[in-house]
Coordinates of C-alpha atoms and ligand atoms in Angstrom, one line a residue:
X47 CA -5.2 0.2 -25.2
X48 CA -3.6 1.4 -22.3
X49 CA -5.1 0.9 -19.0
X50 CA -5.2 3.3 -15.9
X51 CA -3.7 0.9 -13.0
X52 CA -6.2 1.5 -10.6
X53 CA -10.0 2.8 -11.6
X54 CA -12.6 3.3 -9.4
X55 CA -15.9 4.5 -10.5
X56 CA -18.6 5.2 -7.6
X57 CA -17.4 3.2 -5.3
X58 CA -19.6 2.8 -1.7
X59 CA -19.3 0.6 1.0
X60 CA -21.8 0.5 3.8
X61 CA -21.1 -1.5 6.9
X62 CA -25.0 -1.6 8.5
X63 CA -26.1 1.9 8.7
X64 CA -22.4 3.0 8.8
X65 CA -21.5 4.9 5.5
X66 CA -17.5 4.0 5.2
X67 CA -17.2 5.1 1.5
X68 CA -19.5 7.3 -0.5
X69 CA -19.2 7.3 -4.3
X70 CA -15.8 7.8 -4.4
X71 CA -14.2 8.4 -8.2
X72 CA -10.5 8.2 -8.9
X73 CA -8.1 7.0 -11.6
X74 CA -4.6 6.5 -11.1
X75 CA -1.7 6.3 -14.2
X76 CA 0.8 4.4 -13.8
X77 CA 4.5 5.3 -12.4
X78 CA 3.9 7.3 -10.0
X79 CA 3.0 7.3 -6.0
X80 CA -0.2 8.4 -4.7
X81 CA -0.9 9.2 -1.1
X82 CA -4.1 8.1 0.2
X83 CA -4.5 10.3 2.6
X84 CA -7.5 11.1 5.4
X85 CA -7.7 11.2 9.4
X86 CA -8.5 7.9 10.8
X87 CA -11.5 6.3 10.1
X88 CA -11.8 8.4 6.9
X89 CA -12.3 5.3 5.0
X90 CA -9.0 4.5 3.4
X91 CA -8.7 0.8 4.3
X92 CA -11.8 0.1 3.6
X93 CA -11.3 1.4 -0.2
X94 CA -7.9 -0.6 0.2
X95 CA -9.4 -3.3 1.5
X96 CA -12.0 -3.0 -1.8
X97 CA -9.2 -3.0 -4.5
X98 CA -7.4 -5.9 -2.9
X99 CA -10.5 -8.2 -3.4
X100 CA -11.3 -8.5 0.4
X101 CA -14.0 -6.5 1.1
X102 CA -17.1 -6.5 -1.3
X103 CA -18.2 -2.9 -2.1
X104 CA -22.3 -2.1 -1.3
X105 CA -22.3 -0.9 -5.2
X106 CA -19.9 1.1 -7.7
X107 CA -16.9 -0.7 -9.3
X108 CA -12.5 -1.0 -9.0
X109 CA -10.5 -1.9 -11.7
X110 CA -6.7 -2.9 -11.8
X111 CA -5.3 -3.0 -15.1
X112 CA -8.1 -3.0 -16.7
X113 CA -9.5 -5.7 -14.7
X114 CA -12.5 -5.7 -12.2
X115 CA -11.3 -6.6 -8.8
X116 CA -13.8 -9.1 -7.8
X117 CA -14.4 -11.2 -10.9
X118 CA -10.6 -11.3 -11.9
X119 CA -9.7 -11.4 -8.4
X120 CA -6.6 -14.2 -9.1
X121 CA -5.4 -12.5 -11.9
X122 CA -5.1 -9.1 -10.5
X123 CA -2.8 -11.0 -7.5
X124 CA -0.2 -11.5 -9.1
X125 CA 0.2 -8.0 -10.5
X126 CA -0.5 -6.4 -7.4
X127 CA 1.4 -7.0 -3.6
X128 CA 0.1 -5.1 -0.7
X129 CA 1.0 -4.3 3.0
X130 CA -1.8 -4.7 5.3
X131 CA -2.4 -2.2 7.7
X132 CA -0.4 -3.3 11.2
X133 CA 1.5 -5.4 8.8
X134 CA 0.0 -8.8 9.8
X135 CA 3.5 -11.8 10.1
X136 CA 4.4 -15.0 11.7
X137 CA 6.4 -13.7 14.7
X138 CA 7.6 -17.6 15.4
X139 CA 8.0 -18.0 11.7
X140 CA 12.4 -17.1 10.6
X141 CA 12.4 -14.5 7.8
X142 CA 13.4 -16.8 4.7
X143 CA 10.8 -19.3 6.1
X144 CA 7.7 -16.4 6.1
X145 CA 9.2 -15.6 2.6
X146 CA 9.1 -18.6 1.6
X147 CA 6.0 -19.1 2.5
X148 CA 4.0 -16.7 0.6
X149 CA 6.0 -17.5 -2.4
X150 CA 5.0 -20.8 -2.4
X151 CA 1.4 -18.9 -2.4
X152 CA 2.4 -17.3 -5.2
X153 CA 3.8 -20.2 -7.2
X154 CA 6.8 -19.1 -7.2
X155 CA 8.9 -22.1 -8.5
X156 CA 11.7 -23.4 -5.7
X157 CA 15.0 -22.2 -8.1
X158 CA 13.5 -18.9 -8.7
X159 CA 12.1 -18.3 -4.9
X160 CA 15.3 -19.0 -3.6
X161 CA 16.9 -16.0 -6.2
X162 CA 14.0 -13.8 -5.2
X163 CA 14.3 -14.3 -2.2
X164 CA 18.2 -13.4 -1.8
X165 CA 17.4 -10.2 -4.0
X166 CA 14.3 -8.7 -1.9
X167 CA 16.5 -9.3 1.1
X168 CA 19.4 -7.5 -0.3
X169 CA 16.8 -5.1 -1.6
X170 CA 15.0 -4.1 1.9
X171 CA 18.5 -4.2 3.5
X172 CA 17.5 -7.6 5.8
X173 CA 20.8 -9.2 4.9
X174 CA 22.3 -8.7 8.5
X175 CA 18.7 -10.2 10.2
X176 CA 18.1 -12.5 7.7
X177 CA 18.6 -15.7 9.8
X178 CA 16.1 -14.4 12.9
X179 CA 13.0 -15.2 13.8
X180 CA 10.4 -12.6 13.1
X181 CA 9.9 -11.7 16.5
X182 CA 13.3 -11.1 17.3
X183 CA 13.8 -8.5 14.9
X184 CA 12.9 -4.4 15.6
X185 CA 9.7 -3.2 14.2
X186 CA 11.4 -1.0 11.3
X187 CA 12.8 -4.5 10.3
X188 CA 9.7 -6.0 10.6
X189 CA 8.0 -3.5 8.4
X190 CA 10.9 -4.3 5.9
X191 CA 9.7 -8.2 6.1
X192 CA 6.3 -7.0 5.0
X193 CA 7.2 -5.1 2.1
X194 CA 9.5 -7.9 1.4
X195 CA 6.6 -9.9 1.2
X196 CA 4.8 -7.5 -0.6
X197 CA 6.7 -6.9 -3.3
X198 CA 8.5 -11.2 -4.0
X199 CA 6.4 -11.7 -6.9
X200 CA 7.3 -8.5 -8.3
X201 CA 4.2 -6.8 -8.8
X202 CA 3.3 -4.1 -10.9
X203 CA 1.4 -2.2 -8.5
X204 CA 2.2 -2.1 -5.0
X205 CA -1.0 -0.7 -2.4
X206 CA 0.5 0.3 0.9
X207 CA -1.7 0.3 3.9
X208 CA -0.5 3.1 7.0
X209 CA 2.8 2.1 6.1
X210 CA 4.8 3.6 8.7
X211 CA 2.4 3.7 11.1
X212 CA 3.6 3.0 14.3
X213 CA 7.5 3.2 13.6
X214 CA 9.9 6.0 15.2
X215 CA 11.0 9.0 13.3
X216 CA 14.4 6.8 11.8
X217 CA 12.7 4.0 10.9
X218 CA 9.9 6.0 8.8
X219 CA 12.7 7.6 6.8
X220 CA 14.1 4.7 6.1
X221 CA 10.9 3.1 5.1
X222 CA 9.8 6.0 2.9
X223 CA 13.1 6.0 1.2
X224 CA 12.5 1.8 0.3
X225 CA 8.9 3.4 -1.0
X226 CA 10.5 6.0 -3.2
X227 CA 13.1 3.3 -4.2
X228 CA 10.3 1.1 -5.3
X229 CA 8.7 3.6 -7.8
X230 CA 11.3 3.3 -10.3
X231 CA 9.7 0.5 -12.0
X232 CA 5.9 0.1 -9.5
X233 CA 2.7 1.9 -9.3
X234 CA 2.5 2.7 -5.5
X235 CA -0.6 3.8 -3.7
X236 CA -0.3 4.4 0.2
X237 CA -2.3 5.6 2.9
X238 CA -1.8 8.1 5.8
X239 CA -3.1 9.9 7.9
X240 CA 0.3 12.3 8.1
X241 CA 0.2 15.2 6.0
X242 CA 3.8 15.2 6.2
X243 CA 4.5 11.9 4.9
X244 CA 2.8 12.3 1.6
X245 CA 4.4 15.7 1.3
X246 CA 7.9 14.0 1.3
X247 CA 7.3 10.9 -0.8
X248 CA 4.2 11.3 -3.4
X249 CA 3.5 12.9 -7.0
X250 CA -0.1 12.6 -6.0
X251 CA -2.6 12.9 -3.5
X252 CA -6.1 11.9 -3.1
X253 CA -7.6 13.2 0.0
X254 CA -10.8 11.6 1.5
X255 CA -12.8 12.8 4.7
X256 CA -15.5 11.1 6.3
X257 CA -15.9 8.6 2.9
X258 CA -16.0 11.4 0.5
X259 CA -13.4 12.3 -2.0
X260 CA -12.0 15.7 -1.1
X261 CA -9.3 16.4 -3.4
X262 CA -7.5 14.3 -6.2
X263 CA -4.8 16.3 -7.6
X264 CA -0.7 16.3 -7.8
X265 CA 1.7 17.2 -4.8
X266 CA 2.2 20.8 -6.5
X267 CA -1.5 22.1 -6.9
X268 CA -1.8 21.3 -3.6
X269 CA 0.7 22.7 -2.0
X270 CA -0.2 26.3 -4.5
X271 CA -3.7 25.4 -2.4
X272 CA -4.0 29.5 -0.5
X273 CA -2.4 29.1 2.7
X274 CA -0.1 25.8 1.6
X275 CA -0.2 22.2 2.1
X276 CA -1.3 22.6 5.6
X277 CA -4.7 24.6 5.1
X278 CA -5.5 22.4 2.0
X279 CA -5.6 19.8 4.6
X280 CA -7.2 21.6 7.5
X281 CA -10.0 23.1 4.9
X282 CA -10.8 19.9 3.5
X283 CA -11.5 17.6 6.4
X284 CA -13.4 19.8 8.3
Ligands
ADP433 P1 -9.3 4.6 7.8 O1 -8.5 3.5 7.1 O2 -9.3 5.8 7.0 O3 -8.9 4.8 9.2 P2 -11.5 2.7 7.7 O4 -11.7 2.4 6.2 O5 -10.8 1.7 8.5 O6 -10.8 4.2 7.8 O7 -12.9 3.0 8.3 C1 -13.9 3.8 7.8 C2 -15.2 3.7 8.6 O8 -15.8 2.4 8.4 C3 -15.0 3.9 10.1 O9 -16.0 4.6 10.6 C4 -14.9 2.5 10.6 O10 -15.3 2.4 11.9 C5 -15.9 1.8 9.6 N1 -15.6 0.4 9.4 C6 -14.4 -0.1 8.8 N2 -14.4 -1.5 8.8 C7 -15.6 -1.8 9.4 C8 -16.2 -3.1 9.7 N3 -15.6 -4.3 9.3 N4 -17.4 -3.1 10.3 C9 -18.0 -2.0 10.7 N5 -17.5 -0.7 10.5 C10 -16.3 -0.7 9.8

């Protein structure tokens, strides 16, 4: 049998008598990107935050690969790397040392970190900063680091959180084109709140709004939505 990569079947999440995610439906195939995408505070981390075993849902279920996130939570890990949102690192920690690092959390033997290693560095194009500190490095390099991090045990599926957020306009094309890069052989789901963004990098998009699922459809239906990409946006997060 083949499995969707991601599932989720009426999935809620309640913080107190704040609603962040109502019944939300959704399966994704494999092999392609999705774009998560909602205003802020629409409830896309939280969901995130659901499929990557860190937040418990208030009912409904998530699956990845055919397995549920919270009872095959150490399985799933290493099929799956993910990119917080505000990409959480070590600033005093030097890049091959962070690396190293969550390899070790991994597993990741020392002969075959050391190769992985060298390869996601020449992959994200950190050769020239490889020897810095962190800190010391610009914040398009350290979003490099994180999906460096992300993606060391080389994952199937690879969940994104606001992944440009916060960068200027040359470092977010440079970031989107590591994404697209990354699809040739990894499941990708990101989130954003830029309309734009998912336009240039995504087969799919899944649009939420105040918890709710608004849309869940591919790049082109939306953009034959009447009025373009722009008012299937506006309309559906009013
Ligand atoms: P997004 O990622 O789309 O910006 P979030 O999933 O972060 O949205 O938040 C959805 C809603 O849930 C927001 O109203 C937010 O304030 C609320 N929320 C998220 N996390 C928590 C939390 N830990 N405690 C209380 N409320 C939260």
């Amino acid at each position: 049998m083949k499995f969707m990569s991601i599932e989720v079947l009426h999935l809620s999440k309640s913080y107190g008598q704040s609603v962040a995610i109502s019944d939300l439906s959704f399966d994704l195939k494999m092999g392609q990107i999705t774009g998560f995408l909602g205003p802020n505070g629409a409830g896309k981390s939280t969901t995130l935050k659901i499929l990557m075993g860190l937040e418990i849902p208030s009912s409904g279920e998530a699956k990845i690969l055919g397995m549920d996130v919270q009872k095959q939570e150490v399985k799933i890990k290493k099929q799956i790397g993910y990119l917080a949102e505000n990409n959480p690192l070590y600033p005093e920690m030097y890049i091959k040392e962070f690396l190293t690092f969550i390899g070790k959390i991994h597993g990741i033997g020392s002969t075959e970190l050391s190769r992985r290693i060298k390869e996601v560095i020449e992959w994200v194009g950190l050769e020239r900063e490889q020897k810095k500190k962190i800190k010391e490095i610009s914040k398009g390099y350290q979003q490099r680091v994180g999906i460096a991090q992300a993606i060391l045990h080389d994952p199937k599926i690879l969940i994104l959180d606001e992944p440009t957020s916060g960068l200027d306009p040359n470092q977010m094309d440079e970031i989107r084109s590591l994404i697209v890069a990354l699809k040739k052989d990894k499941t990708i789901l990101f989130s954003s709140h830029l309309l734009g963004e998912v336009n240039a990098i995504c087969d799919h998009v899944l649009l939420i709004d105040k918890g709710q699922l608004k849309a869940n459809c591919s790049i082109e239906e939306a953009k034959k939505y009447p009025g373009g990409l722009e008012a299937f946006f506006k309309d559906k997060t009013n």
